[in-house]
PDB file of C-alpha atoms and ligand atoms in Angstrom:
ATOM      1  CA  MET B  19    -115.870  88.308 -13.141  1.00 64.00           C
ATOM      2  CA  GLN B  20    -117.151  85.991 -10.489  1.00 75.00           C
ATOM      3  CA  TRP B  21    -115.972  88.222  -7.684  1.00 74.00           C
ATOM      4  CA  LEU B  22    -118.045  91.080  -9.098  1.00 76.00           C
ATOM      5  CA  ALA B  23    -121.153  88.911  -9.103  1.00 79.00           C
ATOM      6  CA  ALA B  24    -120.370  87.838  -5.553  1.00 78.00           C
ATOM      7  CA  LEU B  25    -119.836  91.442  -4.507  1.00 75.00           C
ATOM      8  CA  THR B  26    -123.115  92.527  -6.101  1.00 77.00           C
ATOM      9  CA  LEU B  27    -124.882  89.674  -4.379  1.00 75.00           C
ATOM     10  CA  ALA B  28    -123.299  90.593  -1.040  1.00 77.00           C
ATOM     11  CA  ALA B  29    -124.327  94.228  -1.500  1.00 77.00           C
ATOM     12  CA  GLY B  30    -127.825  93.080  -2.364  1.00 77.00           C
ATOM     13  CA  TYR B  31    -128.010  90.992   0.792  1.00 74.00           C
ATOM     14  CA  GLY B  32    -126.625  93.930   2.765  1.00 76.00           C
ATOM     15  CA  VAL B  33    -129.371  96.261   1.583  1.00 73.00           C
ATOM     16  CA  TYR B  34    -131.973  93.559   2.090  1.00 73.00           C
ATOM     17  CA  GLY B  35    -130.703  92.984   5.640  1.00 73.00           C
ATOM     18  CA  ILE B  36    -130.790  96.671   6.501  1.00 72.00           C
ATOM     19  CA  TRP B  37    -134.270  96.884   5.017  1.00 68.00           C
ATOM     20  CA  THR B  38    -135.823  93.916   6.812  1.00 69.00           C
ATOM     21  CA  TRP B  39    -134.008  93.865  10.149  1.00 69.00           C
ATOM     22  CA  GLY B  40    -131.854  96.955  10.551  1.00 74.00           C
ATOM     23  CA  LEU B  41    -134.513  99.589   9.915  1.00 73.00           C
ATOM     24  CA  PRO B  42    -137.266  98.160  12.119  1.00 74.00           C
ATOM     25  CA  TRP B  43    -134.760  97.586  14.919  1.00 78.00           C
ATOM     26  CA  ALA B  44    -133.316 101.091  14.614  1.00 79.00           C
ATOM     27  CA  ALA B  45    -136.794 102.644  14.494  1.00 80.00           C
ATOM     28  CA  VAL B  46    -137.936 100.796  17.621  1.00 81.00           C
ATOM     29  CA  THR B  47    -134.740 101.672  19.462  1.00 83.00           C
ATOM     30  CA  ALA B  48    -134.744 105.331  18.433  1.00 82.00           C
ATOM     31  CA  ALA B  49    -138.448 105.726  19.248  1.00 82.00           C
ATOM     32  CA  LYS B  50    -137.812 104.566  22.836  1.00 82.00           C
ATOM     33  CA  LEU B  51    -135.175 107.256  23.335  1.00 82.00           C
ATOM     34  CA  VAL B  52    -137.212 110.254  22.194  1.00 84.00           C
ATOM     35  CA  PRO B  53    -138.461 112.376  25.116  1.00 88.00           C
ATOM     36  CA  VAL B  54    -142.247 112.684  25.343  1.00 90.00           C
ATOM     37  CA  LYS B  55    -141.909 116.468  24.972  1.00 91.00           C
ATOM     38  CA  TRP B  56    -140.256 116.066  21.555  1.00 89.00           C
ATOM     39  CA  GLU B  57    -142.965 113.639  20.509  1.00 89.00           C
ATOM     40  CA  GLN B  58    -145.564 116.251  21.435  1.00 90.00           C
ATOM     41  CA  HIS B  59    -143.832 118.969  19.396  1.00 89.00           C
ATOM     42  CA  LEU B  60    -143.550 116.654  16.386  1.00 88.00           C
ATOM     43  CA  GLY B  61    -147.176 115.592  16.794  1.00 88.00           C
ATOM     44  CA  GLU B  62    -148.344 119.202  16.904  1.00 87.00           C
ATOM     45  CA  ALA B  63    -146.434 119.958  13.696  1.00 86.00           C
ATOM     46  CA  MET B  64    -148.001 116.927  12.008  1.00 85.00           C
ATOM     47  CA  MET B  65    -151.472 117.959  13.148  1.00 85.00           C
ATOM     48  CA  THR B  66    -151.113 121.427  11.656  1.00 84.00           C
ATOM     49  CA  SER B  67    -149.991 120.017   8.316  1.00 83.00           C
ATOM     50  CA  LEU B  68    -152.285 116.963   8.075  1.00 82.00           C
ATOM     51  CA  ALA B  69    -155.538 118.154   9.653  1.00 86.00           C
ATOM     52  CA  PRO B  70    -155.376 121.951   9.983  1.00 88.00           C
ATOM     53  CA  GLY B  71    -159.083 122.575  10.603  1.00 90.00           C
ATOM     54  CA  ALA B  72    -159.692 119.709  13.031  1.00 93.00           C
ATOM     55  CA  LYS B  73    -161.803 120.557  16.099  1.00 95.00           C
ATOM     56  CA  PRO B  74    -161.661 118.952  19.558  1.00 96.00           C
ATOM     57  CA  CYS B  75    -164.231 116.164  19.955  1.00 97.00           C
ATOM     58  CA  TRP B  76    -164.961 112.997  21.964  1.00 98.00           C
ATOM     59  CA  GLY B  77    -163.320 114.714  24.947  1.00 97.00           C
ATOM     60  CA  GLU B  78    -165.180 112.886  27.721  1.00 97.00           C
ATOM     61  CA  VAL B  79    -164.606 109.497  26.155  1.00 97.00           C
ATOM     62  CA  ALA B  80    -160.879 110.215  25.756  1.00 98.00           C
ATOM     63  CA  GLN B  81    -160.530 111.419  29.355  1.00 98.00           C
ATOM     64  CA  ARG B  82    -162.284 108.367  30.736  1.00 98.00           C
ATOM     65  CA  LEU B  83    -159.931 106.102  28.773  1.00 98.00           C
ATOM     66  CA  GLU B  84    -156.835 108.114  29.687  1.00 98.00           C
ATOM     67  CA  ARG B  85    -157.657 107.865  33.400  1.00 98.00           C
ATOM     68  CA  ALA B  86    -157.950 104.077  33.062  1.00 98.00           C
ATOM     69  CA  ILE B  87    -154.492 103.524  31.534  1.00 97.00           C
ATOM     70  CA  ASP B  88    -152.640 100.960  33.608  1.00 95.00           C
ATOM     71  CA  GLY B  89    -149.912 102.712  35.612  1.00 95.00           C
ATOM     72  CA  GLY B  90    -150.850 106.178  34.307  1.00 94.00           C
ATOM     73  CA  THR B  91    -149.326 107.899  31.291  1.00 95.00           C
ATOM     74  CA  PRO B  92    -146.968 110.802  30.526  1.00 94.00           C
ATOM     75  CA  TYR B  93    -149.088 111.554  27.422  1.00 95.00           C
ATOM     76  CA  LYS B  94    -151.880 114.095  27.246  1.00 94.00           C
ATOM     77  CA  PHE B  95    -154.377 112.722  24.767  1.00 96.00           C
ATOM     78  CA  GLU B  96    -156.563 114.939  22.674  1.00 95.00           C
ATOM     79  CA  VAL B  97    -159.005 113.828  19.990  1.00 97.00           C
ATOM     80  CA  ARG B  98    -159.846 116.134  17.121  1.00 96.00           C
ATOM     81  CA  CYS B  99    -162.448 115.580  14.429  1.00 96.00           C
ATOM     82  CA  ALA B 100    -161.707 116.611  10.865  1.00 94.00           C
ATOM     83  CA  ALA B 101    -163.970 117.129   7.873  1.00 93.00           C
ATOM     84  CA  GLY B 102    -163.479 114.681   5.007  1.00 86.00           C
ATOM     85  CA  GLU B 103    -165.367 111.544   4.139  1.00 85.00           C
ATOM     86  CA  GLU B 104    -162.293 109.292   4.156  1.00 84.00           C
ATOM     87  CA  VAL B 105    -162.656 106.324   6.495  1.00 85.00           C
ATOM     88  CA  ASN B 106    -159.529 107.208   8.407  1.00 86.00           C
ATOM     89  CA  ALA B 107    -158.121 108.033  11.807  1.00 90.00           C
ATOM     90  CA  PHE B 108    -154.555 108.423  12.970  1.00 89.00           C
ATOM     91  CA  ALA B 109    -152.532 109.080  16.081  1.00 92.00           C
ATOM     92  CA  ALA B 110    -149.591 111.463  15.884  1.00 90.00           C
ATOM     93  CA  PRO B 111    -146.669 110.938  18.268  1.00 91.00           C
ATOM     94  CA  GLY B 112    -147.327 112.593  21.628  1.00 93.00           C
ATOM     95  CA  GLY B 113    -151.059 111.896  21.884  1.00 95.00           C
ATOM     96  CA  SER B 114    -152.944 113.923  19.268  1.00 93.00           C
ATOM     97  CA  ILE B 115    -155.554 111.747  17.593  1.00 94.00           C
ATOM     98  CA  VAL B 116    -157.428 112.760  14.444  1.00 93.00           C
ATOM     99  CA  VAL B 117    -160.705 111.183  13.388  1.00 94.00           C
ATOM    100  CA  PHE B 118    -162.131 111.999   9.983  1.00 92.00           C
ATOM    101  CA  GLU B 119    -165.849 112.442   9.393  1.00 93.00           C
ATOM    102  CA  GLY B 120    -165.974 109.164   7.435  1.00 91.00           C
ATOM    103  CA  ILE B 121    -165.279 107.340  10.703  1.00 93.00           C
ATOM    104  CA  ARG B 122    -166.864 109.775  13.177  1.00 95.00           C
ATOM    105  CA  SER B 123    -170.270 109.617  11.492  1.00 95.00           C
ATOM    106  CA  ARG B 124    -170.305 105.814  11.770  1.00 95.00           C
ATOM    107  CA  MET B 125    -169.484 105.666  15.488  1.00 96.00           C
ATOM    108  CA  VAL B 126    -173.064 106.194  16.601  1.00 95.00           C
ATOM    109  CA  ARG B 127    -172.566 105.303  20.287  1.00 96.00           C
ATOM    110  CA  ASP B 128    -170.027 106.435  22.898  1.00 97.00           C
ATOM    111  CA  GLU B 129    -168.664 102.909  23.170  1.00 98.00           C
ATOM    112  CA  LEU B 130    -167.837 102.767  19.469  1.00 98.00           C
ATOM    113  CA  ALA B 131    -166.117 106.148  19.671  1.00 98.00           C
ATOM    114  CA  ALA B 132    -164.230 104.853  22.714  1.00 98.00           C
ATOM    115  CA  ALA B 133    -163.113 101.796  20.733  1.00 98.00           C
ATOM    116  CA  VAL B 134    -161.579 104.006  18.023  1.00 97.00           C
ATOM    117  CA  VAL B 135    -159.845 106.202  20.609  1.00 98.00           C
ATOM    118  CA  ALA B 136    -158.660 103.231  22.705  1.00 98.00           C
ATOM    119  CA  HIS B 137    -157.123 101.688  19.578  1.00 97.00           C
ATOM    120  CA  GLU B 138    -155.377 104.909  18.475  1.00 96.00           C
ATOM    121  CA  MET B 139    -154.109 105.528  22.027  1.00 97.00           C
ATOM    122  CA  GLN B 140    -152.222 102.233  21.840  1.00 96.00           C
ATOM    123  CA  HIS B 141    -150.273 103.435  18.786  1.00 94.00           C
ATOM    124  CA  VAL B 142    -149.058 106.351  20.915  1.00 94.00           C
ATOM    125  CA  LEU B 143    -148.474 104.400  24.139  1.00 95.00           C
ATOM    126  CA  LYS B 144    -146.551 101.631  22.329  1.00 93.00           C
ATOM    127  CA  ARG B 145    -144.758 104.312  20.274  1.00 91.00           C
ATOM    128  CA  HIS B 146    -145.860 102.810  16.947  1.00 91.00           C
ATOM    129  CA  SER B 147    -146.425 106.328  15.596  1.00 86.00           C
ATOM    130  CA  MET B 148    -142.942 107.478  16.563  1.00 86.00           C
ATOM    131  CA  GLN B 149    -141.443 104.311  15.048  1.00 86.00           C
ATOM    132  CA  ALA B 150    -143.358 104.933  11.821  1.00 84.00           C
ATOM    133  CA  VAL B 151    -141.915 108.438  11.595  1.00 81.00           C
ATOM    134  CA  PHE B 152    -138.390 107.087  12.059  1.00 81.00           C
ATOM    135  CA  ARG B 153    -138.913 104.321   9.502  1.00 79.00           C
ATOM    136  CA  GLY B 154    -140.210 106.875   7.018  1.00 76.00           C
ATOM    137  CA  PHE B 155    -137.115 109.023   7.581  1.00 73.00           C
ATOM    138  CA  ALA B 156    -134.703 106.090   7.361  1.00 71.00           C
ATOM    139  CA  LEU B 157    -136.235 104.580   4.231  1.00 70.00           C
ATOM    140  CA  GLN B 158    -136.032 107.856   2.393  1.00 70.00           C
ATOM    141  CA  ALA B 159    -132.476 108.419   3.546  1.00 70.00           C
ATOM    142  CA  LEU B 160    -131.579 104.934   2.299  1.00 69.00           C
ATOM    143  CA  PHE B 161    -133.210 105.587  -1.078  1.00 68.00           C
ATOM    144  CA  ALA B 162    -131.397 108.885  -1.412  1.00 69.00           C
ATOM    145  CA  LEU B 163    -128.057 107.222  -0.637  1.00 69.00           C
ATOM    146  CA  LEU B 164    -128.654 104.373  -3.084  1.00 71.00           C
ATOM    147  CA  LEU B 165    -129.735 106.714  -5.835  1.00 69.00           C
ATOM    148  CA  GLY B 166    -126.947 109.145  -5.052  1.00 68.00           C
ATOM    149  CA  ASP B 167    -129.504 111.887  -4.722  1.00 61.00           C
ATOM    150  CA  ALA B 168    -128.620 113.562  -1.455  1.00 55.00           C
ATOM    151  CA  SER B 169    -129.676 117.011  -2.657  1.00 54.00           C
ATOM    152  CA  SER B 170    -133.387 116.301  -2.377  1.00 56.00           C
ATOM    153  CA  LEU B 171    -132.946 114.431   0.888  1.00 52.00           C
ATOM    154  CA  ALA B 172    -134.176 117.278   3.051  1.00 49.00           C
ATOM    155  CA  ALA B 173    -137.326 117.681   0.980  1.00 52.00           C
ATOM    156  CA  GLN B 174    -137.969 113.952   1.121  1.00 50.00           C
ATOM    157  CA  LEU B 175    -137.483 113.861   4.867  1.00 49.00           C
ATOM    158  CA  ALA B 176    -140.096 116.575   5.233  1.00 46.00           C
ATOM    159  CA  GLY B 177    -142.415 114.606   2.937  1.00 49.00           C
ATOM    160  CA  GLY B 178    -141.985 111.505   5.075  1.00 47.00           C
ATOM    161  CA  MET B 179    -143.901 113.127   7.885  1.00 43.00           C
ATOM    162  CA  THR B 180    -147.136 113.204   5.944  1.00 43.00           C
ATOM    163  CA  ALA B 181    -147.837 109.487   6.175  1.00 54.00           C
ATOM    164  CA  LEU B 182    -147.677 107.008   9.018  1.00 66.00           C
ATOM    165  CA  HIS B 183    -147.265 103.409   8.013  1.00 73.00           C
ATOM    166  CA  TYR B 184    -147.465 100.938  10.834  1.00 80.00           C
ATOM    167  CA  GLN B 185    -145.580  97.655  10.940  1.00 78.00           C
ATOM    168  CA  ARG B 186    -147.243  94.311  10.540  1.00 75.00           C
ATOM    169  CA  GLY B 187    -148.331  93.312  14.022  1.00 87.00           C
ATOM    170  CA  ASP B 188    -148.877  96.883  15.263  1.00 90.00           C
ATOM    171  CA  GLU B 189    -152.601  96.783  14.482  1.00 90.00           C
ATOM    172  CA  GLU B 190    -153.114  93.523  16.369  1.00 92.00           C
ATOM    173  CA  GLU B 191    -151.157  94.893  19.319  1.00 95.00           C
ATOM    174  CA  ALA B 192    -153.298  98.047  19.279  1.00 95.00           C
ATOM    175  CA  ASP B 193    -156.487  95.942  19.094  1.00 96.00           C
ATOM    176  CA  ARG B 194    -155.443  93.838  22.091  1.00 97.00           C
ATOM    177  CA  GLY B 195    -154.508  96.920  24.115  1.00 97.00           C
ATOM    178  CA  ALA B 196    -157.795  98.575  23.152  1.00 98.00           C
ATOM    179  CA  VAL B 197    -159.899  95.642  24.400  1.00 98.00           C
ATOM    180  CA  GLU B 198    -158.003  95.722  27.705  1.00 98.00           C
ATOM    181  CA  LEU B 199    -158.273  99.503  28.102  1.00 98.00           C
ATOM    182  CA  MET B 200    -161.993  99.469  27.286  1.00 98.00           C
ATOM    183  CA  ARG B 201    -162.528  96.903  30.020  1.00 98.00           C
ATOM    184  CA  ARG B 202    -160.512  98.931  32.548  1.00 98.00           C
ATOM    185  CA  ALA B 203    -162.458 102.096  31.699  1.00 98.00           C
ATOM    186  CA  GLY B 204    -165.786 100.347  32.161  1.00 98.00           C
ATOM    187  CA  PHE B 205    -166.775 100.322  28.482  1.00 98.00           C
ATOM    188  CA  ASP B 206    -168.086  97.126  26.893  1.00 98.00           C
ATOM    189  CA  PRO B 207    -164.907  95.639  25.338  1.00 98.00           C
ATOM    190  CA  ARG B 208    -166.983  93.950  22.627  1.00 98.00           C
ATOM    191  CA  ALA B 209    -167.353  97.394  21.061  1.00 98.00           C
ATOM    192  CA  VAL B 210    -163.837  97.030  19.580  1.00 97.00           C
ATOM    193  CA  ALA B 211    -164.979  94.168  17.329  1.00 97.00           C
ATOM    194  CA  GLU B 212    -168.168  96.076  16.540  1.00 97.00           C
ATOM    195  CA  MET B 213    -166.129  99.162  15.590  1.00 96.00           C
ATOM    196  CA  LEU B 214    -163.960  97.078  13.235  1.00 94.00           C
ATOM    197  CA  GLU B 215    -167.101  95.606  11.685  1.00 94.00           C
ATOM    198  CA  ALA B 216    -168.441  99.101  11.054  1.00 93.00           C
ATOM    199  CA  LEU B 217    -165.143  99.975   9.348  1.00 89.00           C
ATOM    200  CA  ARG B 218    -165.322  96.831   7.250  1.00 86.00           C
ATOM    201  CA  GLU B 219    -168.793  97.867   6.079  1.00 86.00           C
ATOM    202  CA  ALA B 220    -167.516 101.358   5.342  1.00 84.00           C
ATOM    203  CA  THR B 221    -164.660 100.024   3.209  1.00 78.00           C
ATOM    204  CA  LYS B 222    -167.073  97.833   1.251  1.00 76.00           C
ATOM    205  CA  GLU B 223    -169.229 100.861   0.502  1.00 74.00           C
ATOM    206  CA  GLY B 224    -166.325 103.175  -0.213  1.00 66.00           C
ATOM    207  CA  GLY B 225    -164.305 100.932  -2.512  1.00 57.00           C
ATOM    208  CA  ALA B 226    -160.634 101.734  -1.916  1.00 55.00           C
ATOM    209  CA  PRO B 227    -159.415 100.557   1.493  1.00 55.00           C
ATOM    210  CA  PRO B 228    -158.364 103.317   3.894  1.00 56.00           C
ATOM    211  CA  GLU B 229    -154.739 103.768   4.804  1.00 53.00           C
ATOM    212  CA  TRP B 230    -154.935 102.409   8.324  1.00 52.00           C
ATOM    213  CA  LEU B 231    -156.709  99.250   7.208  1.00 54.00           C
ATOM    214  CA  SER B 232    -154.645  98.594   4.095  1.00 53.00           C
ATOM    215  CA  SER B 233    -151.521  98.262   6.244  1.00 49.00           C
ATOM    216  CA  HIS B 234    -153.144  95.099   7.478  1.00 50.00           C
ATOM    217  CA  PRO B 235    -155.762  93.618   5.162  1.00 59.00           C
ATOM    218  CA  ASP B 236    -156.850  90.809   7.502  1.00 79.00           C
ATOM    219  CA  LEU B 237    -159.772  92.699   9.030  1.00 86.00           C
ATOM    220  CA  ASP B 238    -161.840  89.532   9.399  1.00 88.00           C
ATOM    221  CA  GLY B 239    -159.087  88.003  11.523  1.00 91.00           C
ATOM    222  CA  ARG B 240    -158.865  91.110  13.690  1.00 92.00           C
ATOM    223  CA  ILE B 241    -162.620  91.109  14.260  1.00 94.00           C
ATOM    224  CA  ALA B 242    -162.572  87.447  15.309  1.00 95.00           C
ATOM    225  CA  GLU B 243    -159.595  87.993  17.615  1.00 95.00           C
ATOM    226  CA  THR B 244    -161.005  91.084  19.359  1.00 96.00           C
ATOM    227  CA  ARG B 245    -164.314  89.308  19.835  1.00 97.00           C
ATOM    228  CA  ARG B 246    -162.498  86.363  21.407  1.00 97.00           C
ATOM    229  CA  LEU B 247    -160.488  88.646  23.726  1.00 97.00           C
ATOM    230  CA  ALA B 248    -163.587  90.571  24.788  1.00 97.00           C
ATOM    231  CA  ALA B 249    -165.389  87.343  25.683  1.00 96.00           C
ATOM    232  CA  ARG B 250    -162.680  86.222  28.089  1.00 87.00           C
TER     233      ARG B 250
HETATM  234 ZN1   ZN W 318    -154.307 101.207  14.066  1.00 91.10          ZN
END
């Protein structure tokens, strides 16, 4: 039954190929095509489900950064602060940014707050958030097809919206963009490295790494790189 083994192997490679190249490519491509208005609607829906009680905060800092975006932006950014000690922040597609108390309380100066916002803005501007939503959808659809369980597909798709997992490389891209945007807005760009250091301290105290850091564990490398970029 050599042909069967070969067929199984080919199928395995097929799935592996879709997984490693097909999905990221499709997510990036699809995310580019989504109108900003749709992103905003999706983002609003995510905000209501993920951080229902979040209140507007850091408004002046966000406006100053938004005005400094190179070439302007179709996005309307809004930062909201949420209760909860988790060291976490996320950007929904369309420009809604949520910062949990675990991060907010540690950003003791405007420039540190700006560094968080500048970083999260990049995930929206570079459409990382939208890509993450698409990848979440596609992965779950793929699982459902492989397991022959299409009945629960709809429920799984809905579940996929509750977590944003960025790709390797997205965090570094967001860090670089943040340093640049901070500089353009007249904030000290070194605050990005300082913000990451504060998060590193927070994760040491808190034990389990937060979601947005665990997607890329090399925090030391990111701190060194942002410091280097800010010194240029
Ligand atoms: Zn990030």
